[in-house]
């Protein structure tokens, strides 16, 4: 039987696992603004950080209203990760009201944003398109920013963040190549899609697809009767059959478009949020694969 002294020595040896021979530190508390970003942060943080996501799966960050528990989580965090580009219009108020001393990290820093397109009335919903994650290359920039912020806040475990980021970057490179291969098999004339709101501009620009939407980039915007009629006419003229609802949007307008234009709703796309656990878009990589599979199948009918 081991002596009490040997047992204590063994326990101490297990505790001395942190770089430099110090005792292993508790995971650092961090907050991510919405579910897609929460997944990216978790992939890089691994066991070294606990990640609280404010807007969960199927949640719409455009119209989210923070809760007292959100303020409490932000107040206790060491880092707060947000997309930026005007996506979380409520975030600055939350940071201020929480009194947090956390470092706020805008993960889209270094990404060249798309300009917001004006609607039929000449109004732009925000200055830029915030949906940068729809281009895998942009997510690679976001991952680099996430890893750098975690390493700066927790330098003792910087190597872990770096190694997980490197591995995830390889997954993203493979994903990007696969999307390009699948869409490249379609003719340019087939690459036209109708979605609920204008959330796929980065995807379209990166992979050669024209996305049309009755709503603007913000789900709070409303499509006018004139805009809807114009889109229906375009769908009929160009024989666009690829029509999709989104997991965060009311499907009724999209169903109306499909009915009036003689098209069929091709399924659901994941635009601004992951699916609940166990669904087809539990993680960002799965989200992009599921969207691409659905898009390619529907565009093949155009």
PDB file of C-alpha atoms in Angstrom:
ATOM      1  CA  UNK A   1       0.000   0.000   0.000  1.00  0.00           C
ATOM      2  CA  UNK A   2       1.280   3.432  -0.870  1.00  0.00           C
ATOM      3  CA  UNK A   3       2.186   5.638   2.037  1.00  0.00           C
ATOM      4  CA  UNK A   4       0.306   8.872   2.684  1.00  0.00           C
ATOM      5  CA  UNK A   5       3.469  10.773   1.744  1.00  0.00           C
ATOM      6  CA  UNK A   6       3.706   9.030  -1.643  1.00  0.00           C
ATOM      7  CA  UNK A   7       0.038   9.670  -2.345  1.00  0.00           C
ATOM      8  CA  UNK A   8       0.474  13.361  -1.607  1.00  0.00           C
ATOM      9  CA  UNK A   9       3.557  13.469  -3.837  1.00  0.00           C
ATOM     10  CA  UNK A  10       1.634  11.855  -6.688  1.00  0.00           C
ATOM     11  CA  UNK A  11      -1.202  14.358  -6.315  1.00  0.00           C
ATOM     12  CA  UNK A  12       1.265  17.220  -6.327  1.00  0.00           C
ATOM     13  CA  UNK A  13       2.919  15.879  -9.481  1.00  0.00           C
ATOM     14  CA  UNK A  14      -0.431  15.821 -11.246  1.00  0.00           C
ATOM     15  CA  UNK A  15      -1.086  19.397 -10.208  1.00  0.00           C
ATOM     16  CA  UNK A  16       2.295  20.562 -11.490  1.00  0.00           C
ATOM     17  CA  UNK A  17       1.155  20.314 -15.088  1.00  0.00           C
ATOM     18  CA  UNK A  18       1.205  23.949 -16.098  1.00  0.00           C
ATOM     19  CA  UNK A  19       4.101  25.253 -18.221  1.00  0.00           C
ATOM     20  CA  UNK A  20       6.938  26.422 -16.060  1.00  0.00           C
ATOM     21  CA  UNK A  21       6.172  23.944 -13.291  1.00  0.00           C
ATOM     22  CA  UNK A  22       3.410  25.980 -11.653  1.00  0.00           C
ATOM     23  CA  UNK A  23       0.096  24.601 -10.551  1.00  0.00           C
ATOM     24  CA  UNK A  24      -2.440  24.071 -13.331  1.00  0.00           C
ATOM     25  CA  UNK A  25      -4.693  27.099 -13.540  1.00  0.00           C
ATOM     26  CA  UNK A  26      -8.459  26.999 -13.813  1.00  0.00           C
ATOM     27  CA  UNK A  27      -9.926  27.605 -17.279  1.00  0.00           C
ATOM     28  CA  UNK A  28     -10.307  31.309 -18.027  1.00  0.00           C
ATOM     29  CA  UNK A  29     -13.907  32.578 -18.400  1.00  0.00           C
ATOM     30  CA  UNK A  30     -14.746  34.015 -21.811  1.00  0.00           C
ATOM     31  CA  UNK A  31     -17.945  35.120 -23.553  1.00  0.00           C
ATOM     32  CA  UNK A  32     -18.893  34.882 -27.245  1.00  0.00           C
ATOM     33  CA  UNK A  33     -21.732  36.932 -28.678  1.00  0.00           C
ATOM     34  CA  UNK A  34     -23.512  34.305 -30.830  1.00  0.00           C
ATOM     35  CA  UNK A  35     -23.510  30.590 -31.506  1.00  0.00           C
ATOM     36  CA  UNK A  36     -21.285  30.426 -34.599  1.00  0.00           C
ATOM     37  CA  UNK A  37     -18.606  32.508 -32.917  1.00  0.00           C
ATOM     38  CA  UNK A  38     -19.030  30.495 -29.728  1.00  0.00           C
ATOM     39  CA  UNK A  39     -18.141  27.330 -31.613  1.00  0.00           C
ATOM     40  CA  UNK A  40     -15.038  28.904 -33.154  1.00  0.00           C
ATOM     41  CA  UNK A  41     -13.848  30.087 -29.737  1.00  0.00           C
ATOM     42  CA  UNK A  42     -14.438  26.646 -28.211  1.00  0.00           C
ATOM     43  CA  UNK A  43     -12.445  24.949 -30.965  1.00  0.00           C
ATOM     44  CA  UNK A  44      -9.407  27.077 -30.131  1.00  0.00           C
ATOM     45  CA  UNK A  45      -9.906  27.342 -26.372  1.00  0.00           C
ATOM     46  CA  UNK A  46     -10.218  23.612 -25.793  1.00  0.00           C
ATOM     47  CA  UNK A  47     -10.133  22.786 -22.068  1.00  0.00           C
ATOM     48  CA  UNK A  48      -8.305  26.001 -21.195  1.00  0.00           C
ATOM     49  CA  UNK A  49     -11.349  28.301 -21.230  1.00  0.00           C
ATOM     50  CA  UNK A  50     -15.032  28.094 -20.365  1.00  0.00           C
ATOM     51  CA  UNK A  51     -17.102  29.697 -23.111  1.00  0.00           C
ATOM     52  CA  UNK A  52     -20.485  31.310 -22.485  1.00  0.00           C
ATOM     53  CA  UNK A  53     -22.487  32.076 -25.640  1.00  0.00           C
ATOM     54  CA  UNK A  54     -25.061  34.855 -25.383  1.00  0.00           C
ATOM     55  CA  UNK A  55     -27.248  34.211 -28.465  1.00  0.00           C
ATOM     56  CA  UNK A  56     -27.699  30.469 -28.755  1.00  0.00           C
ATOM     57  CA  UNK A  57     -28.591  28.052 -31.583  1.00  0.00           C
ATOM     58  CA  UNK A  58     -31.415  29.226 -33.891  1.00  0.00           C
ATOM     59  CA  UNK A  59     -31.157  32.652 -32.204  1.00  0.00           C
ATOM     60  CA  UNK A  60     -31.257  35.925 -34.133  1.00  0.00           C
ATOM     61  CA  UNK A  61     -28.466  38.229 -32.943  1.00  0.00           C
ATOM     62  CA  UNK A  62     -29.867  41.101 -35.030  1.00  0.00           C
ATOM     63  CA  UNK A  63     -32.832  41.532 -32.676  1.00  0.00           C
ATOM     64  CA  UNK A  64     -31.474  40.007 -29.459  1.00  0.00           C
ATOM     65  CA  UNK A  65     -32.162  41.669 -26.118  1.00  0.00           C
ATOM     66  CA  UNK A  66     -29.492  40.921 -23.453  1.00  0.00           C
ATOM     67  CA  UNK A  67     -30.636  39.520 -20.105  1.00  0.00           C
ATOM     68  CA  UNK A  68     -29.386  40.136 -16.551  1.00  0.00           C
ATOM     69  CA  UNK A  69     -27.603  36.769 -16.672  1.00  0.00           C
ATOM     70  CA  UNK A  70     -25.765  37.941 -19.807  1.00  0.00           C
ATOM     71  CA  UNK A  71     -24.555  41.028 -17.942  1.00  0.00           C
ATOM     72  CA  UNK A  72     -23.377  38.812 -15.094  1.00  0.00           C
ATOM     73  CA  UNK A  73     -21.444  36.541 -17.470  1.00  0.00           C
ATOM     74  CA  UNK A  74     -19.823  39.509 -19.230  1.00  0.00           C
ATOM     75  CA  UNK A  75     -18.880  41.064 -15.876  1.00  0.00           C
ATOM     76  CA  UNK A  76     -17.077  37.874 -14.849  1.00  0.00           C
ATOM     77  CA  UNK A  77     -15.333  37.282 -18.199  1.00  0.00           C
ATOM     78  CA  UNK A  78     -11.692  37.825 -19.015  1.00  0.00           C
ATOM     79  CA  UNK A  79     -12.403  38.135 -22.736  1.00  0.00           C
ATOM     80  CA  UNK A  80     -15.558  39.015 -24.670  1.00  0.00           C
ATOM     81  CA  UNK A  81     -15.513  37.933 -28.325  1.00  0.00           C
ATOM     82  CA  UNK A  82     -17.806  39.662 -30.800  1.00  0.00           C
ATOM     83  CA  UNK A  83     -18.190  39.695 -34.564  1.00  0.00           C
ATOM     84  CA  UNK A  84     -18.356  43.461 -34.995  1.00  0.00           C
ATOM     85  CA  UNK A  85     -19.252  45.120 -38.320  1.00  0.00           C
ATOM     86  CA  UNK A  86     -22.484  46.292 -36.713  1.00  0.00           C
ATOM     87  CA  UNK A  87     -23.807  42.753 -36.169  1.00  0.00           C
ATOM     88  CA  UNK A  88     -24.357  43.012 -32.403  1.00  0.00           C
ATOM     89  CA  UNK A  89     -25.886  46.464 -32.095  1.00  0.00           C
ATOM     90  CA  UNK A  90     -26.579  45.800 -28.410  1.00  0.00           C
ATOM     91  CA  UNK A  91     -23.056  44.742 -27.413  1.00  0.00           C
ATOM     92  CA  UNK A  92     -21.562  48.116 -26.494  1.00  0.00           C
ATOM     93  CA  UNK A  93     -24.490  48.840 -24.198  1.00  0.00           C
ATOM     94  CA  UNK A  94     -24.064  45.452 -22.554  1.00  0.00           C
ATOM     95  CA  UNK A  95     -20.332  45.947 -22.020  1.00  0.00           C
ATOM     96  CA  UNK A  96     -20.938  49.325 -20.427  1.00  0.00           C
ATOM     97  CA  UNK A  97     -23.860  48.305 -18.215  1.00  0.00           C
ATOM     98  CA  UNK A  98     -22.077  45.165 -16.958  1.00  0.00           C
ATOM     99  CA  UNK A  99     -19.110  47.151 -15.646  1.00  0.00           C
ATOM    100  CA  UNK A 100     -16.810  44.431 -16.980  1.00  0.00           C
ATOM    101  CA  UNK A 101     -13.047  44.744 -17.050  1.00  0.00           C
ATOM    102  CA  UNK A 102     -12.850  42.113 -19.795  1.00  0.00           C
ATOM    103  CA  UNK A 103     -10.961  42.740 -23.008  1.00  0.00           C
ATOM    104  CA  UNK A 104     -13.411  43.084 -25.908  1.00  0.00           C
ATOM    105  CA  UNK A 105     -12.146  41.265 -29.020  1.00  0.00           C
ATOM    106  CA  UNK A 106     -13.583  42.023 -32.471  1.00  0.00           C
ATOM    107  CA  UNK A 107     -12.771  38.881 -34.432  1.00  0.00           C
ATOM    108  CA  UNK A 108     -13.356  40.421 -37.868  1.00  0.00           C
ATOM    109  CA  UNK A 109     -10.396  42.792 -37.476  1.00  0.00           C
ATOM    110  CA  UNK A 110      -8.310  42.540 -40.655  1.00  0.00           C
ATOM    111  CA  UNK A 111     -11.216  41.458 -42.862  1.00  0.00           C
ATOM    112  CA  UNK A 112     -12.238  43.729 -45.726  1.00  0.00           C
ATOM    113  CA  UNK A 113     -16.028  44.031 -45.333  1.00  0.00           C
ATOM    114  CA  UNK A 114     -18.544  44.154 -48.141  1.00  0.00           C
ATOM    115  CA  UNK A 115     -20.490  47.377 -48.452  1.00  0.00           C
ATOM    116  CA  UNK A 116     -24.138  47.119 -47.514  1.00  0.00           C
ATOM    117  CA  UNK A 117     -26.329  47.192 -50.585  1.00  0.00           C
ATOM    118  CA  UNK A 118     -29.139  49.729 -50.629  1.00  0.00           C
ATOM    119  CA  UNK A 119     -32.715  48.584 -50.930  1.00  0.00           C
ATOM    120  CA  UNK A 120     -35.231  49.778 -53.515  1.00  0.00           C
ATOM    121  CA  UNK A 121     -35.815  52.949 -51.480  1.00  0.00           C
ATOM    122  CA  UNK A 122     -32.130  53.841 -51.350  1.00  0.00           C
ATOM    123  CA  UNK A 123     -31.735  52.775 -47.718  1.00  0.00           C
ATOM    124  CA  UNK A 124     -28.761  50.744 -46.503  1.00  0.00           C
ATOM    125  CA  UNK A 125     -29.252  48.641 -43.393  1.00  0.00           C
ATOM    126  CA  UNK A 126     -25.928  49.448 -41.763  1.00  0.00           C
ATOM    127  CA  UNK A 127     -22.754  50.533 -43.522  1.00  0.00           C
ATOM    128  CA  UNK A 128     -21.285  47.082 -44.143  1.00  0.00           C
ATOM    129  CA  UNK A 129     -22.356  43.459 -44.416  1.00  0.00           C
ATOM    130  CA  UNK A 130     -21.605  41.791 -41.042  1.00  0.00           C
ATOM    131  CA  UNK A 131     -21.979  38.145 -42.164  1.00  0.00           C
ATOM    132  CA  UNK A 132     -18.249  37.596 -42.729  1.00  0.00           C
ATOM    133  CA  UNK A 133     -18.275  33.967 -41.520  1.00  0.00           C
ATOM    134  CA  UNK A 134     -20.025  32.897 -44.734  1.00  0.00           C
ATOM    135  CA  UNK A 135     -16.608  32.999 -46.436  1.00  0.00           C
ATOM    136  CA  UNK A 136     -14.318  30.291 -45.018  1.00  0.00           C
ATOM    137  CA  UNK A 137     -11.220  32.390 -45.732  1.00  0.00           C
ATOM    138  CA  UNK A 138     -12.610  35.069 -43.423  1.00  0.00           C
ATOM    139  CA  UNK A 139     -13.119  32.513 -40.667  1.00  0.00           C
ATOM    140  CA  UNK A 140      -9.425  31.681 -40.956  1.00  0.00           C
ATOM    141  CA  UNK A 141      -8.690  35.336 -40.121  1.00  0.00           C
ATOM    142  CA  UNK A 142     -11.165  35.163 -37.239  1.00  0.00           C
ATOM    143  CA  UNK A 143      -9.478  32.040 -35.859  1.00  0.00           C
ATOM    144  CA  UNK A 144      -6.099  33.753 -35.967  1.00  0.00           C
ATOM    145  CA  UNK A 145      -7.554  36.676 -34.008  1.00  0.00           C
ATOM    146  CA  UNK A 146      -9.199  34.359 -31.474  1.00  0.00           C
ATOM    147  CA  UNK A 147      -5.998  32.402 -30.855  1.00  0.00           C
ATOM    148  CA  UNK A 148      -3.954  35.594 -30.452  1.00  0.00           C
ATOM    149  CA  UNK A 149      -6.413  37.037 -27.933  1.00  0.00           C
ATOM    150  CA  UNK A 150      -6.546  33.841 -25.879  1.00  0.00           C
ATOM    151  CA  UNK A 151      -2.745  33.565 -25.857  1.00  0.00           C
ATOM    152  CA  UNK A 152      -2.368  37.188 -24.769  1.00  0.00           C
ATOM    153  CA  UNK A 153      -4.868  36.740 -21.936  1.00  0.00           C
ATOM    154  CA  UNK A 154      -3.448  33.367 -20.852  1.00  0.00           C
ATOM    155  CA  UNK A 155       0.237  33.240 -21.902  1.00  0.00           C
ATOM    156  CA  UNK A 156       1.018  30.181 -19.797  1.00  0.00           C
ATOM    157  CA  UNK A 157      -1.133  28.093 -22.147  1.00  0.00           C
ATOM    158  CA  UNK A 158      -0.392  29.937 -25.382  1.00  0.00           C
ATOM    159  CA  UNK A 159       1.061  26.859 -27.069  1.00  0.00           C
ATOM    160  CA  UNK A 160      -2.189  24.973 -26.603  1.00  0.00           C
ATOM    161  CA  UNK A 161      -4.186  27.736 -28.238  1.00  0.00           C
ATOM    162  CA  UNK A 162      -1.679  27.942 -31.076  1.00  0.00           C
ATOM    163  CA  UNK A 163      -1.666  24.191 -31.764  1.00  0.00           C
ATOM    164  CA  UNK A 164      -5.458  23.925 -31.769  1.00  0.00           C
ATOM    165  CA  UNK A 165      -5.698  26.918 -34.098  1.00  0.00           C
ATOM    166  CA  UNK A 166      -3.209  25.337 -36.494  1.00  0.00           C
ATOM    167  CA  UNK A 167      -5.192  22.092 -36.592  1.00  0.00           C
ATOM    168  CA  UNK A 168      -8.474  23.915 -37.124  1.00  0.00           C
ATOM    169  CA  UNK A 169      -6.980  26.046 -39.902  1.00  0.00           C
ATOM    170  CA  UNK A 170      -6.200  22.828 -41.776  1.00  0.00           C
ATOM    171  CA  UNK A 171      -9.850  21.763 -41.422  1.00  0.00           C
ATOM    172  CA  UNK A 172     -10.964  25.138 -42.787  1.00  0.00           C
ATOM    173  CA  UNK A 173      -8.611  24.900 -45.777  1.00  0.00           C
ATOM    174  CA  UNK A 174     -10.038  21.482 -46.643  1.00  0.00           C
ATOM    175  CA  UNK A 175     -13.595  22.783 -46.225  1.00  0.00           C
ATOM    176  CA  UNK A 176     -12.986  25.734 -48.539  1.00  0.00           C
ATOM    177  CA  UNK A 177     -11.547  23.459 -51.233  1.00  0.00           C
ATOM    178  CA  UNK A 178     -14.525  21.098 -50.968  1.00  0.00           C
ATOM    179  CA  UNK A 179     -17.065  23.928 -51.327  1.00  0.00           C
ATOM    180  CA  UNK A 180     -15.261  25.215 -54.410  1.00  0.00           C
ATOM    181  CA  UNK A 181     -15.192  21.727 -55.934  1.00  0.00           C
ATOM    182  CA  UNK A 182     -18.923  21.164 -55.456  1.00  0.00           C
ATOM    183  CA  UNK A 183     -20.052  24.554 -56.722  1.00  0.00           C
ATOM    184  CA  UNK A 184     -17.553  24.460 -59.571  1.00  0.00           C
ATOM    185  CA  UNK A 185     -19.448  21.474 -60.992  1.00  0.00           C
ATOM    186  CA  UNK A 186     -22.439  23.758 -61.725  1.00  0.00           C
ATOM    187  CA  UNK A 187     -22.670  26.151 -64.649  1.00  0.00           C
ATOM    188  CA  UNK A 188     -22.600  29.888 -63.800  1.00  0.00           C
ATOM    189  CA  UNK A 189     -26.182  30.191 -65.112  1.00  0.00           C
ATOM    190  CA  UNK A 190     -27.401  27.754 -62.460  1.00  0.00           C
ATOM    191  CA  UNK A 191     -25.867  29.621 -59.550  1.00  0.00           C
ATOM    192  CA  UNK A 192     -28.851  31.734 -58.453  1.00  0.00           C
ATOM    193  CA  UNK A 193     -30.581  31.374 -55.092  1.00  0.00           C
ATOM    194  CA  UNK A 194     -33.436  33.071 -53.192  1.00  0.00           C
ATOM    195  CA  UNK A 195     -33.057  33.376 -49.387  1.00  0.00           C
ATOM    196  CA  UNK A 196     -35.048  35.072 -46.625  1.00  0.00           C
ATOM    197  CA  UNK A 197     -32.637  37.926 -45.872  1.00  0.00           C
ATOM    198  CA  UNK A 198     -29.373  39.099 -47.369  1.00  0.00           C
ATOM    199  CA  UNK A 199     -27.005  37.023 -45.249  1.00  0.00           C
ATOM    200  CA  UNK A 200     -25.040  35.156 -47.912  1.00  0.00           C
ATOM    201  CA  UNK A 201     -23.245  37.920 -49.781  1.00  0.00           C
ATOM    202  CA  UNK A 202     -19.804  36.787 -48.646  1.00  0.00           C
ATOM    203  CA  UNK A 203     -20.595  33.197 -49.610  1.00  0.00           C
ATOM    204  CA  UNK A 204     -21.798  34.327 -53.020  1.00  0.00           C
ATOM    205  CA  UNK A 205     -18.763  36.536 -53.635  1.00  0.00           C
ATOM    206  CA  UNK A 206     -16.339  33.824 -52.572  1.00  0.00           C
ATOM    207  CA  UNK A 207     -17.906  30.896 -54.407  1.00  0.00           C
ATOM    208  CA  UNK A 208     -19.598  32.475 -57.424  1.00  0.00           C
ATOM    209  CA  UNK A 209     -23.312  32.426 -56.503  1.00  0.00           C
ATOM    210  CA  UNK A 210     -25.895  35.201 -56.895  1.00  0.00           C
ATOM    211  CA  UNK A 211     -28.106  35.411 -53.795  1.00  0.00           C
ATOM    212  CA  UNK A 212     -31.352  37.389 -53.970  1.00  0.00           C
ATOM    213  CA  UNK A 213     -33.419  38.251 -50.885  1.00  0.00           C
ATOM    214  CA  UNK A 214     -36.627  40.182 -50.162  1.00  0.00           C
ATOM    215  CA  UNK A 215     -35.181  41.480 -46.873  1.00  0.00           C
ATOM    216  CA  UNK A 216     -31.966  43.400 -46.330  1.00  0.00           C
ATOM    217  CA  UNK A 217     -28.971  42.346 -44.250  1.00  0.00           C
ATOM    218  CA  UNK A 218     -30.843  42.942 -41.004  1.00  0.00           C
ATOM    219  CA  UNK A 219     -33.867  40.768 -40.200  1.00  0.00           C
ATOM    220  CA  UNK A 220     -35.585  43.816 -38.718  1.00  0.00           C
ATOM    221  CA  UNK A 221     -35.957  45.290 -42.213  1.00  0.00           C
ATOM    222  CA  UNK A 222     -39.223  44.683 -44.069  1.00  0.00           C
ATOM    223  CA  UNK A 223     -39.635  43.883 -47.740  1.00  0.00           C
ATOM    224  CA  UNK A 224     -42.019  46.196 -49.581  1.00  0.00           C
ATOM    225  CA  UNK A 225     -44.760  44.854 -51.846  1.00  0.00           C
ATOM    226  CA  UNK A 226     -42.916  46.422 -54.784  1.00  0.00           C
ATOM    227  CA  UNK A 227     -39.672  44.622 -53.878  1.00  0.00           C
ATOM    228  CA  UNK A 228     -41.479  41.283 -53.556  1.00  0.00           C
ATOM    229  CA  UNK A 229     -43.266  41.714 -56.888  1.00  0.00           C
ATOM    230  CA  UNK A 230     -39.996  42.621 -58.612  1.00  0.00           C
ATOM    231  CA  UNK A 231     -38.285  39.537 -57.166  1.00  0.00           C
ATOM    232  CA  UNK A 232     -41.118  37.244 -58.252  1.00  0.00           C
ATOM    233  CA  UNK A 233     -40.862  38.602 -61.797  1.00  0.00           C
ATOM    234  CA  UNK A 234     -37.112  38.004 -61.796  1.00  0.00           C
ATOM    235  CA  UNK A 235     -37.575  34.442 -60.508  1.00  0.00           C
ATOM    236  CA  UNK A 236     -40.036  33.698 -63.306  1.00  0.00           C
ATOM    237  CA  UNK A 237     -37.906  35.251 -66.045  1.00  0.00           C
ATOM    238  CA  UNK A 238     -34.700  33.531 -64.938  1.00  0.00           C
ATOM    239  CA  UNK A 239     -36.445  30.276 -63.932  1.00  0.00           C
ATOM    240  CA  UNK A 240     -34.908  30.339 -60.447  1.00  0.00           C
ATOM    241  CA  UNK A 241     -35.995  27.219 -58.561  1.00  0.00           C
ATOM    242  CA  UNK A 242     -33.526  27.345 -55.633  1.00  0.00           C
ATOM    243  CA  UNK A 243     -35.534  28.961 -52.816  1.00  0.00           C
ATOM    244  CA  UNK A 244     -34.632  28.631 -49.139  1.00  0.00           C
ATOM    245  CA  UNK A 245     -35.863  29.623 -45.706  1.00  0.00           C
ATOM    246  CA  UNK A 246     -33.393  30.317 -42.891  1.00  0.00           C
ATOM    247  CA  UNK A 247     -33.280  28.866 -39.398  1.00  0.00           C
ATOM    248  CA  UNK A 248     -33.619  32.345 -37.858  1.00  0.00           C
ATOM    249  CA  UNK A 249     -36.355  33.766 -40.120  1.00  0.00           C
ATOM    250  CA  UNK A 250     -40.122  33.567 -40.520  1.00  0.00           C
ATOM    251  CA  UNK A 251     -40.670  31.196 -43.496  1.00  0.00           C
ATOM    252  CA  UNK A 252     -43.964  32.715 -44.680  1.00  0.00           C
ATOM    253  CA  UNK A 253     -42.549  35.331 -47.056  1.00  0.00           C
ATOM    254  CA  UNK A 254     -40.205  32.822 -48.675  1.00  0.00           C
ATOM    255  CA  UNK A 255     -43.080  30.370 -49.098  1.00  0.00           C
ATOM    256  CA  UNK A 256     -45.100  33.140 -50.779  1.00  0.00           C
ATOM    257  CA  UNK A 257     -42.255  33.870 -53.194  1.00  0.00           C
ATOM    258  CA  UNK A 258     -41.921  30.217 -54.121  1.00  0.00           C
ATOM    259  CA  UNK A 259     -45.663  29.807 -54.669  1.00  0.00           C
ATOM    260  CA  UNK A 260     -46.036  32.944 -56.801  1.00  0.00           C
ATOM    261  CA  UNK A 261     -43.004  32.111 -58.950  1.00  0.00           C
ATOM    262  CA  UNK A 262     -43.846  28.440 -59.387  1.00  0.00           C
ATOM    263  CA  UNK A 263     -40.843  27.259 -57.384  1.00  0.00           C
ATOM    264  CA  UNK A 264     -40.468  24.905 -54.423  1.00  0.00           C
ATOM    265  CA  UNK A 265     -38.824  25.739 -51.107  1.00  0.00           C
ATOM    266  CA  UNK A 266     -35.626  23.707 -51.196  1.00  0.00           C
ATOM    267  CA  UNK A 267     -35.100  23.477 -47.479  1.00  0.00           C
ATOM    268  CA  UNK A 268     -33.488  25.416 -44.660  1.00  0.00           C
ATOM    269  CA  UNK A 269     -30.176  27.252 -44.646  1.00  0.00           C
ATOM    270  CA  UNK A 270     -28.203  28.180 -41.546  1.00  0.00           C
ATOM    271  CA  UNK A 271     -27.308  31.836 -41.877  1.00  0.00           C
ATOM    272  CA  UNK A 272     -26.645  33.577 -38.554  1.00  0.00           C
ATOM    273  CA  UNK A 273     -26.843  30.713 -36.064  1.00  0.00           C
ATOM    274  CA  UNK A 274     -26.027  27.067 -35.533  1.00  0.00           C
ATOM    275  CA  UNK A 275     -28.690  24.396 -35.168  1.00  0.00           C
ATOM    276  CA  UNK A 276     -29.400  22.923 -31.725  1.00  0.00           C
ATOM    277  CA  UNK A 277     -27.080  20.107 -30.615  1.00  0.00           C
ATOM    278  CA  UNK A 278     -27.569  16.982 -32.676  1.00  0.00           C
ATOM    279  CA  UNK A 279     -28.871  18.927 -35.680  1.00  0.00           C
ATOM    280  CA  UNK A 280     -27.202  19.238 -39.079  1.00  0.00           C
ATOM    281  CA  UNK A 281     -25.316  22.424 -38.122  1.00  0.00           C
ATOM    282  CA  UNK A 282     -24.148  21.822 -34.556  1.00  0.00           C
ATOM    283  CA  UNK A 283     -20.693  23.178 -35.461  1.00  0.00           C
ATOM    284  CA  UNK A 284     -19.467  25.764 -37.966  1.00  0.00           C
ATOM    285  CA  UNK A 285     -17.849  23.139 -40.213  1.00  0.00           C
ATOM    286  CA  UNK A 286     -21.138  21.208 -40.276  1.00  0.00           C
ATOM    287  CA  UNK A 287     -23.080  24.410 -40.992  1.00  0.00           C
ATOM    288  CA  UNK A 288     -21.052  25.144 -44.107  1.00  0.00           C
ATOM    289  CA  UNK A 289     -21.232  21.549 -45.299  1.00  0.00           C
ATOM    290  CA  UNK A 290     -25.010  21.386 -44.771  1.00  0.00           C
ATOM    291  CA  UNK A 291     -25.603  24.702 -46.536  1.00  0.00           C
ATOM    292  CA  UNK A 292     -23.403  23.753 -49.473  1.00  0.00           C
ATOM    293  CA  UNK A 293     -25.069  20.367 -49.897  1.00  0.00           C
ATOM    294  CA  UNK A 294     -28.539  21.943 -49.910  1.00  0.00           C
ATOM    295  CA  UNK A 295     -27.537  24.774 -52.237  1.00  0.00           C
ATOM    296  CA  UNK A 296     -25.862  22.527 -54.800  1.00  0.00           C
ATOM    297  CA  UNK A 297     -28.848  20.152 -54.895  1.00  0.00           C
ATOM    298  CA  UNK A 298     -31.306  23.010 -55.428  1.00  0.00           C
ATOM    299  CA  UNK A 299     -29.196  24.981 -57.934  1.00  0.00           C
ATOM    300  CA  UNK A 300     -28.826  21.869 -60.052  1.00  0.00           C
ATOM    301  CA  UNK A 301     -32.567  22.269 -60.822  1.00  0.00           C
ATOM    302  CA  UNK A 302     -32.188  25.860 -62.125  1.00  0.00           C
TER     303      UNK A 302
END
